[in-house]
Amino acid sequence: MSTDVNVKLDALPGLDSDALPLEVKDLHVEFRTRNGIARAVNGVSFSLRAGETRAILGESGCGKSVTAQAIMGILDSPPGFVTGGEIRYRGVDLLKLREAQRRKVRANRIAMIFQDALSALNPVFTVGFQLAELFRKHRGMSRAASKARAVELLDLVKIPAAKQRVNEYPHQFSGGMRQRVMIAMALALDPEVLIADEPTTALDVTVQAQIMTLLAELQRERNMGLLLITHDMGVVADVADHISVMYAGRVIEEAPVRDIYESPSHPYTKGLLESIPRLDLKGQELSAIKGLPPLLTDIPKGCAFNPRCRYVQDACRQDPVPTLYQVAPVRSSACHFWKEVKADV
Ligand SMILES: Nc1ncnc2c1ncn2[C@@H]1O[C@H](COP(=O)(O)OP(=O)(O)O)[C@@H](O)[C@H]1O
Ligand SMILES: [Mg+2]
């Protein structure tokens, strides 16, 4: 039996309804492995307002999922440890909470959907059972009432014939429909923040667009903060308000989405823009950036991007690591030569 119903959210120490739903400040995460210390997150900061969509963008292996896992409190630990920083939900530093309180925030306030719905859903229970369980466990609702809510949720995410499908198992759903089920589960308890980690990467292009449209719609209706994690710049253009570009565990550029597209101020962002996959070349990742991101056990000195950068100069190969320069009132870039990069269109 769960005691969750009895843990009151307003009992959170320092809860301030005027504070932002999510603020990450100078977050550090490392993995202590046999191959050394992987510095997966190295001082990441960003915030998220109600109703805002922020994309976290970057190639694979840049620390995006680890950032999300740290926010959710689901880091694989050991070997992963948060070694510094703050993660605030409405003013409350989640890193200072006891596990029971943390779990309560995770279920009710900050929810997450994953790339792979099939492994995130339980194969041995119907989707209706899995949805209904959330209401029974966290809201103390009756069996009948929670089943009715499950059907409503499937309707909400536009699964046709929800009344019938609620009795089916995850494997009976197509990839796109399964992703809708996962969205339904994430939204069940009305979270204020939704973290979507590569939510459409496993889907084909048409279905991708449908899922993104659905997510954007639900987010607007509910005024949620949406943290959209992706390696695909093509996905974020229509839905994101702000973008934080990550490289080697750091945010290297942050800006409103339109500014990023019009005048990227970091060579890495510029490279990502040039490699937006084209529909006619499906399957071939057309990369304009040479080489691969570094192993996070072995991050280059100075700017981590310097070995791949076409603007590289001596200063970039030496410490200190470039910090974020303010490019405009709400824009920043961690490139010593951002002015040249921005002017070079
Ligand atoms: N469970 C783990 N054990 C050890 N190292 C990990 C683990 N998860 C992540 N890492 C380290 O963190 C790095 C970043 O991973 P991740 O955040 O998943 O990247 P992405 O940006 O593709 O989401 C990995 O390349 C690896 O070095
Ligand atoms: Mg990832």
Short mmCIF file of C-alpha atoms and ligand atoms in Angstrom, two decimals:
data_model
loop_
_atom_site.label_atom_id
_atom_site.label_comp_id
_atom_site.label_asym_id
_atom_site.label_seq_id
_atom_site.Cartn_x
_atom_site.Cartn_y
_atom_site.Cartn_z
CA MET A 1 0.00 0.00 0.00
CA SER A 2 1.18 3.46 -0.83
CA THR A 3 1.37 6.33 1.58
CA ASP A 4 1.76 8.85 -1.22
CA VAL A 5 -1.72 10.26 -0.74
CA ASN A 6 -0.72 11.38 2.73
CA VAL A 7 2.41 13.27 1.72
CA LYS A 8 1.19 16.80 1.22
CA LEU A 9 2.90 18.79 -1.48
CA ASP A 10 2.43 22.10 0.27
CA ALA A 11 4.53 20.66 3.06
CA LEU A 12 7.58 21.16 0.82
CA PRO A 13 10.02 23.45 2.62
CA GLY A 14 10.30 26.85 0.95
CA LEU A 15 7.58 26.29 -1.66
CA ASP A 16 6.86 29.63 -3.35
CA SER A 17 4.06 29.65 -5.91
CA ASP A 18 5.49 32.83 -7.47
CA ALA A 19 8.85 31.19 -8.16
CA LEU A 20 9.49 29.53 -11.52
CA PRO A 21 8.36 25.93 -12.04
CA LEU A 22 11.93 24.95 -12.89
CA GLU A 23 15.30 26.57 -12.37
CA VAL A 24 18.53 24.69 -12.84
CA LYS A 25 21.63 26.47 -11.57
CA ASP A 26 25.22 25.44 -12.17
CA LEU A 27 24.37 21.74 -12.18
CA HIS A 28 27.26 19.28 -12.12
CA VAL A 29 26.91 15.53 -12.60
CA GLU A 30 29.69 12.99 -12.88
CA PHE A 31 29.88 9.26 -13.41
CA ARG A 32 32.62 7.45 -11.55
CA THR A 33 33.48 4.54 -13.78
CA ARG A 34 36.35 2.13 -14.27
CA ASN A 35 37.42 4.18 -17.26
CA GLY A 36 37.68 7.32 -15.17
CA ILE A 37 35.34 10.11 -14.26
CA ALA A 38 32.86 11.04 -16.97
CA ARG A 39 31.97 14.70 -16.46
CA ALA A 40 28.53 14.48 -18.01
CA VAL A 41 27.13 17.82 -16.80
CA ASN A 42 29.52 20.70 -16.11
CA GLY A 43 27.71 23.75 -14.80
CA VAL A 44 24.42 23.73 -16.68
CA SER A 45 21.93 26.51 -15.92
CA PHE A 46 18.56 27.33 -17.43
CA SER A 47 15.06 28.18 -16.35
CA LEU A 48 11.59 27.31 -17.52
CA ARG A 49 8.44 29.37 -17.14
CA ALA A 50 4.87 28.13 -17.12
CA GLY A 51 3.78 27.79 -20.73
CA GLU A 52 7.32 28.02 -22.08
CA THR A 53 9.00 25.43 -24.27
CA ARG A 54 12.75 25.21 -23.94
CA ALA A 55 14.66 22.89 -26.21
CA ILE A 56 17.87 21.31 -25.01
CA LEU A 57 19.73 20.58 -28.19
CA GLY A 58 22.94 18.75 -28.92
CA GLU A 59 24.48 15.67 -30.49
CA SER A 60 24.29 12.42 -28.63
CA GLY A 61 26.63 12.05 -25.67
CA CYS A 62 26.48 15.72 -24.62
CA GLY A 63 24.76 15.17 -21.26
CA LYS A 64 21.17 15.98 -22.21
CA SER A 65 19.53 12.87 -20.79
CA VAL A 66 21.70 12.98 -17.69
CA THR A 67 20.50 16.54 -17.08
CA ALA A 68 16.90 15.31 -17.32
CA GLN A 69 17.60 12.34 -15.05
CA ALA A 70 19.13 14.62 -12.45
CA ILE A 71 16.05 16.87 -12.52
CA MET A 72 13.77 13.87 -12.14
CA GLY A 73 15.91 12.30 -9.44
CA ILE A 74 16.30 9.09 -11.43
CA LEU A 75 20.04 9.22 -12.03
CA ASP A 76 21.75 5.84 -12.22
CA SER A 77 23.60 6.20 -8.92
CA PRO A 78 26.18 4.86 -8.46
CA PRO A 79 27.96 5.45 -10.80
CA GLY A 80 26.24 8.84 -11.33
CA PHE A 81 26.41 11.63 -8.73
CA VAL A 82 25.19 15.21 -8.64
CA THR A 83 28.30 16.99 -7.43
CA GLY A 84 27.05 20.55 -7.39
CA GLY A 85 24.34 23.05 -8.22
CA GLU A 86 20.66 23.50 -7.58
CA ILE A 87 17.48 22.19 -9.15
CA ARG A 88 14.59 24.33 -7.99
CA TYR A 89 10.90 23.60 -8.40
CA ARG A 90 8.94 26.73 -7.34
CA GLY A 91 11.84 27.78 -5.18
CA VAL A 92 12.35 24.37 -3.55
CA ASP A 93 15.79 22.85 -4.09
CA LEU A 94 14.90 19.30 -5.07
CA LEU A 95 18.42 18.13 -4.33
CA LYS A 96 17.81 18.84 -0.64
CA LEU A 97 14.56 16.88 -0.35
CA ARG A 98 14.09 13.51 1.23
CA GLU A 99 13.37 10.70 -1.23
CA ALA A 100 9.67 10.48 -0.27
CA GLN A 101 9.18 14.19 -1.01
CA ARG A 102 11.20 13.91 -4.17
CA ARG A 103 9.00 11.06 -5.36
CA LYS A 104 5.93 13.15 -4.70
CA VAL A 105 7.25 16.01 -6.84
CA ARG A 106 8.21 13.54 -9.55
CA ALA A 107 4.78 12.02 -9.79
CA ASN A 108 2.71 15.16 -9.44
CA ARG A 109 4.69 18.20 -10.51
CA ILE A 110 7.42 17.23 -12.91
CA ALA A 111 6.77 14.37 -15.30
CA MET A 112 8.85 12.86 -18.06
CA ILE A 113 8.37 10.98 -21.29
CA PHE A 114 11.08 8.90 -22.90
CA GLN A 115 12.15 7.98 -26.40
CA ASP A 116 11.28 4.34 -25.99
CA ALA A 117 7.68 3.96 -24.87
CA LEU A 118 7.78 0.19 -25.09
CA SER A 119 10.38 -0.15 -22.37
CA ALA A 120 8.83 2.61 -20.27
CA LEU A 121 5.44 0.89 -20.14
CA ASN A 122 4.86 -2.35 -18.30
CA PRO A 123 4.24 -5.13 -20.85
CA VAL A 124 2.14 -7.31 -18.53
CA PHE A 125 -0.58 -4.79 -17.68
CA THR A 126 -3.15 -3.14 -19.93
CA VAL A 127 -2.59 0.55 -20.57
CA GLY A 128 -5.87 1.21 -18.76
CA PHE A 129 -4.62 -0.54 -15.66
CA GLN A 130 -1.35 1.40 -15.72
CA LEU A 131 -3.15 4.73 -16.07
CA ALA A 132 -5.79 3.90 -13.49
CA GLU A 133 -3.13 2.86 -11.02
CA LEU A 134 -1.78 6.41 -10.99
CA PHE A 135 -5.14 7.75 -9.85
CA ARG A 136 -5.64 5.05 -7.27
CA LYS A 137 -2.17 5.41 -5.87
CA HIS A 138 -1.73 9.17 -5.94
CA ARG A 139 -5.30 10.43 -5.75
CA GLY A 140 -6.91 7.68 -3.71
CA MET A 141 -9.61 7.27 -6.37
CA SER A 142 -11.86 4.23 -6.61
CA ARG A 143 -11.33 1.51 -9.18
CA ALA A 144 -14.30 2.61 -11.29
CA ALA A 145 -13.50 6.31 -11.16
CA SER A 146 -9.86 5.76 -12.02
CA LYS A 147 -10.78 3.55 -14.96
CA ALA A 148 -13.08 6.30 -16.25
CA ARG A 149 -10.23 8.82 -15.92
CA ALA A 150 -7.98 6.46 -17.89
CA VAL A 151 -10.41 6.51 -20.80
CA GLU A 152 -10.61 10.31 -20.62
CA LEU A 153 -6.85 10.50 -20.80
CA LEU A 154 -6.65 8.29 -23.87
CA ASP A 155 -9.25 10.58 -25.43
CA LEU A 156 -7.16 13.58 -24.46
CA VAL A 157 -4.16 12.25 -26.36
CA LYS A 158 -6.47 11.46 -29.30
CA ILE A 159 -6.31 7.69 -29.29
CA PRO A 160 -9.30 6.55 -31.34
CA ALA A 161 -11.80 4.16 -29.71
CA ALA A 162 -10.35 4.88 -26.27
CA LYS A 163 -13.06 2.86 -24.49
CA GLN A 164 -11.92 -0.32 -26.21
CA ARG A 165 -8.23 0.39 -26.39
CA VAL A 166 -7.96 1.07 -22.68
CA ASN A 167 -8.15 -2.72 -22.22
CA GLU A 168 -5.25 -3.47 -24.56
CA TYR A 169 -1.59 -4.11 -23.77
CA PRO A 170 1.30 -1.85 -24.83
CA HIS A 171 2.49 -4.20 -27.59
CA GLN A 172 -0.93 -3.94 -29.26
CA PHE A 173 -0.33 -0.25 -29.98
CA SER A 174 1.70 1.17 -32.86
CA GLY A 175 4.81 3.20 -32.01
CA GLY A 176 3.00 6.51 -32.38
CA MET A 177 -0.03 5.36 -30.36
CA ARG A 178 2.26 4.01 -27.67
CA GLN A 179 3.99 7.36 -27.43
CA ARG A 180 0.52 8.91 -26.95
CA VAL A 181 -0.11 6.47 -24.10
CA MET A 182 3.13 7.57 -22.48
CA ILE A 183 2.12 11.22 -22.85
CA ALA A 184 -1.21 10.34 -21.21
CA MET A 185 0.61 8.73 -18.29
CA ALA A 186 2.89 11.72 -17.88
CA LEU A 187 -0.04 14.15 -17.89
CA ALA A 188 -2.28 12.06 -15.64
CA LEU A 189 -1.49 13.95 -12.44
CA ASP A 190 -1.43 17.41 -14.07
CA PRO A 191 2.28 18.19 -13.84
CA GLU A 192 3.49 21.77 -14.20
CA VAL A 193 6.62 20.69 -16.02
CA LEU A 194 6.94 18.04 -18.69
CA ILE A 195 10.34 16.77 -19.75
CA ALA A 196 10.30 15.06 -23.13
CA ASP A 197 13.56 13.25 -23.90
CA GLU A 198 13.78 12.60 -27.65
CA PRO A 199 10.04 11.86 -27.67
CA THR A 200 9.82 11.32 -31.42
CA THR A 201 13.24 9.95 -32.34
CA ALA A 202 12.03 6.36 -32.69
CA LEU A 203 9.08 7.33 -34.91
CA ASP A 204 8.80 7.94 -38.62
CA VAL A 205 8.61 11.49 -39.88
CA THR A 206 4.83 11.83 -40.30
CA VAL A 207 4.12 10.38 -36.88
CA GLN A 208 6.86 12.59 -35.40
CA ALA A 209 5.02 15.67 -36.59
CA GLN A 210 1.71 14.43 -35.16
CA ILE A 211 3.22 13.76 -31.76
CA MET A 212 4.95 17.14 -31.67
CA THR A 213 1.68 18.87 -32.60
CA LEU A 214 -0.12 16.99 -29.84
CA LEU A 215 2.54 17.85 -27.28
CA ALA A 216 2.48 21.52 -28.23
CA GLU A 217 -1.32 21.59 -28.04
CA LEU A 218 -1.50 19.95 -24.63
CA GLN A 219 1.24 22.18 -23.35
CA ARG A 220 -0.64 25.30 -24.45
CA GLU A 221 -3.95 24.14 -23.01
CA ARG A 222 -2.38 23.32 -19.66
CA ASN A 223 0.15 26.13 -19.56
CA MET A 224 2.87 23.61 -18.74
CA GLY A 225 6.57 24.23 -18.96
CA LEU A 226 7.98 21.86 -21.59
CA LEU A 227 11.61 20.86 -21.64
CA LEU A 228 12.15 19.28 -25.04
CA ILE A 229 15.37 17.33 -25.35
CA THR A 230 16.49 16.50 -28.85
CA HIS A 231 19.48 16.07 -31.14
CA ASP A 232 17.34 17.14 -34.10
CA MET A 233 17.24 20.85 -34.79
CA GLY A 234 14.50 20.23 -37.34
CA VAL A 235 12.12 19.22 -34.55
CA VAL A 236 12.43 22.36 -32.45
CA ALA A 237 11.88 25.19 -34.93
CA ASP A 238 8.09 25.23 -34.74
CA VAL A 239 7.57 24.45 -31.09
CA ALA A 240 10.35 25.89 -28.93
CA ASP A 241 10.48 29.40 -27.48
CA HIS A 242 14.06 29.17 -26.26
CA ILE A 243 16.96 26.90 -27.01
CA SER A 244 19.87 25.85 -24.86
CA VAL A 245 22.53 24.18 -26.97
CA MET A 246 24.65 21.65 -25.08
CA TYR A 247 28.12 20.43 -25.88
CA ALA A 248 30.31 18.24 -23.68
CA GLY A 249 28.12 18.79 -20.64
CA ARG A 250 27.83 22.56 -20.94
CA VAL A 251 25.34 25.01 -22.36
CA ILE A 252 27.35 26.71 -25.10
CA GLU A 253 24.62 28.90 -26.55
CA GLU A 254 21.28 30.07 -25.26
CA ALA A 255 18.79 32.21 -27.15
CA PRO A 256 15.21 32.66 -28.31
CA VAL A 257 14.56 30.18 -31.11
CA ARG A 258 14.29 32.76 -33.89
CA ASP A 259 17.66 34.29 -33.04
CA ILE A 260 19.31 30.89 -33.13
CA TYR A 261 18.06 30.28 -36.64
CA GLU A 262 18.78 33.79 -37.90
CA SER A 263 22.20 34.32 -36.42
CA PRO A 264 23.78 31.50 -34.45
CA SER A 265 26.59 32.87 -32.29
CA HIS A 266 28.47 29.67 -31.60
CA PRO A 267 30.23 27.62 -34.28
CA TYR A 268 28.69 24.43 -32.90
CA THR A 269 25.15 25.79 -33.23
CA LYS A 270 26.00 26.93 -36.72
CA GLY A 271 27.18 23.43 -37.59
CA LEU A 272 24.00 21.88 -36.18
CA LEU A 273 21.90 24.23 -38.30
CA GLU A 274 23.80 23.23 -41.40
CA SER A 275 23.16 19.58 -40.67
CA ILE A 276 19.38 19.64 -40.30
CA PRO A 277 18.37 16.35 -41.93
CA ARG A 278 16.64 16.73 -45.26
CA LEU A 279 13.56 14.67 -46.00
CA ASP A 280 15.02 13.52 -49.32
CA LEU A 281 18.08 12.15 -47.55
CA LYS A 282 16.26 10.25 -44.85
CA GLY A 283 18.53 7.91 -42.94
CA GLN A 284 21.74 9.66 -43.88
CA GLU A 285 22.76 12.01 -41.13
CA LEU A 286 24.15 14.83 -43.16
CA SER A 287 26.65 16.30 -40.78
CA ALA A 288 28.34 19.57 -41.48
CA ILE A 289 30.47 19.17 -38.37
CA LYS A 290 33.54 17.03 -38.77
CA GLY A 291 34.40 14.47 -36.14
CA LEU A 292 32.57 13.44 -32.99
CA PRO A 293 31.86 15.02 -29.62
CA PRO A 294 34.57 14.17 -27.06
CA LEU A 295 34.31 11.37 -24.55
CA LEU A 296 33.23 12.98 -21.32
CA THR A 297 36.06 11.20 -19.53
CA ASP A 298 38.47 13.13 -21.73
CA ILE A 299 37.18 16.61 -22.51
CA PRO A 300 39.67 18.79 -24.46
CA LYS A 301 41.29 21.72 -22.69
CA GLY A 302 39.90 25.19 -23.32
CA CYS A 303 36.78 25.15 -25.47
CA ALA A 304 35.64 21.52 -25.73
CA PHE A 305 34.59 22.13 -29.33
CA ASN A 306 37.97 23.43 -30.47
CA PRO A 307 39.18 20.28 -32.30
CA ARG A 308 36.13 20.43 -34.58
CA CYS A 309 35.79 24.16 -34.96
CA ARG A 310 36.46 26.01 -38.19
CA TYR A 311 36.88 29.31 -36.32
CA VAL A 312 39.44 27.93 -33.89
CA GLN A 313 42.29 30.17 -32.67
CA ASP A 314 45.03 29.68 -30.09
CA ALA A 315 42.98 31.06 -27.22
CA CYS A 316 40.40 28.31 -27.79
CA ARG A 317 42.91 25.54 -27.11
CA GLN A 318 43.80 26.90 -23.71
CA ASP A 319 42.06 27.22 -20.40
CA PRO A 320 40.06 28.89 -19.10
CA VAL A 321 37.01 27.32 -20.68
CA PRO A 322 35.03 30.11 -22.34
CA THR A 323 32.08 31.07 -20.16
CA LEU A 324 28.83 32.42 -21.56
CA TYR A 325 29.25 35.89 -23.08
CA GLN A 326 26.17 38.03 -23.26
CA VAL A 327 25.42 38.54 -26.95
CA ALA A 328 22.13 40.40 -26.47
CA PRO A 329 19.79 40.94 -23.50
CA VAL A 330 18.53 37.35 -23.49
CA ARG A 331 21.20 35.67 -25.58
CA SER A 332 24.53 34.19 -24.68
CA SER A 333 27.31 32.25 -26.35
CA ALA A 334 30.34 30.48 -24.90
CA CYS A 335 32.57 31.33 -27.86
CA HIS A 336 35.48 33.78 -27.49
CA PHE A 337 34.85 34.80 -31.09
CA TRP A 338 31.07 34.98 -31.08
CA LYS A 339 31.08 38.34 -32.83
CA GLU A 340 32.89 36.95 -35.84
CA VAL A 341 30.68 33.86 -35.87
CA LYS A 342 27.49 35.87 -35.65
CA ALA A 343 28.58 38.28 -38.40
CA ASP A 344 29.59 35.44 -40.71
CA VAL A 345 26.29 34.46 -42.33
N1 LIG B 1 24.67 4.94 -16.56
C1 LIG B 1 25.82 5.55 -16.92
N2 LIG B 1 27.00 5.07 -16.53
C2 LIG B 1 28.17 5.67 -16.85
N3 LIG B 1 28.23 6.79 -17.59
C3 LIG B 1 27.07 7.33 -18.02
C4 LIG B 1 25.81 6.75 -17.71
N4 LIG B 1 24.84 7.51 -18.27
C5 LIG B 1 25.48 8.51 -18.90
N5 LIG B 1 26.81 8.42 -18.76
C6 LIG B 1 27.83 9.36 -19.26
O1 LIG B 1 27.20 10.58 -19.57
C7 LIG B 1 27.40 10.91 -20.92
C8 LIG B 1 26.24 11.69 -21.44
O2 LIG B 1 25.12 10.84 -21.56
P1 LIG B 1 23.67 11.35 -21.97
O3 LIG B 1 23.23 12.44 -21.06
O4 LIG B 1 22.83 10.14 -22.04
O5 LIG B 1 23.90 11.96 -23.42
P2 LIG B 1 22.80 12.55 -24.42
O6 LIG B 1 23.17 13.98 -24.64
O7 LIG B 1 22.98 11.74 -25.67
O8 LIG B 1 21.45 12.36 -23.82
C9 LIG B 1 27.66 9.60 -21.60
O9 LIG B 1 28.39 9.77 -22.78
C10 LIG B 1 28.46 8.86 -20.54
O10 LIG B 1 29.80 9.33 -20.53
MG MG B 2 19.87 11.15 -24.52
#
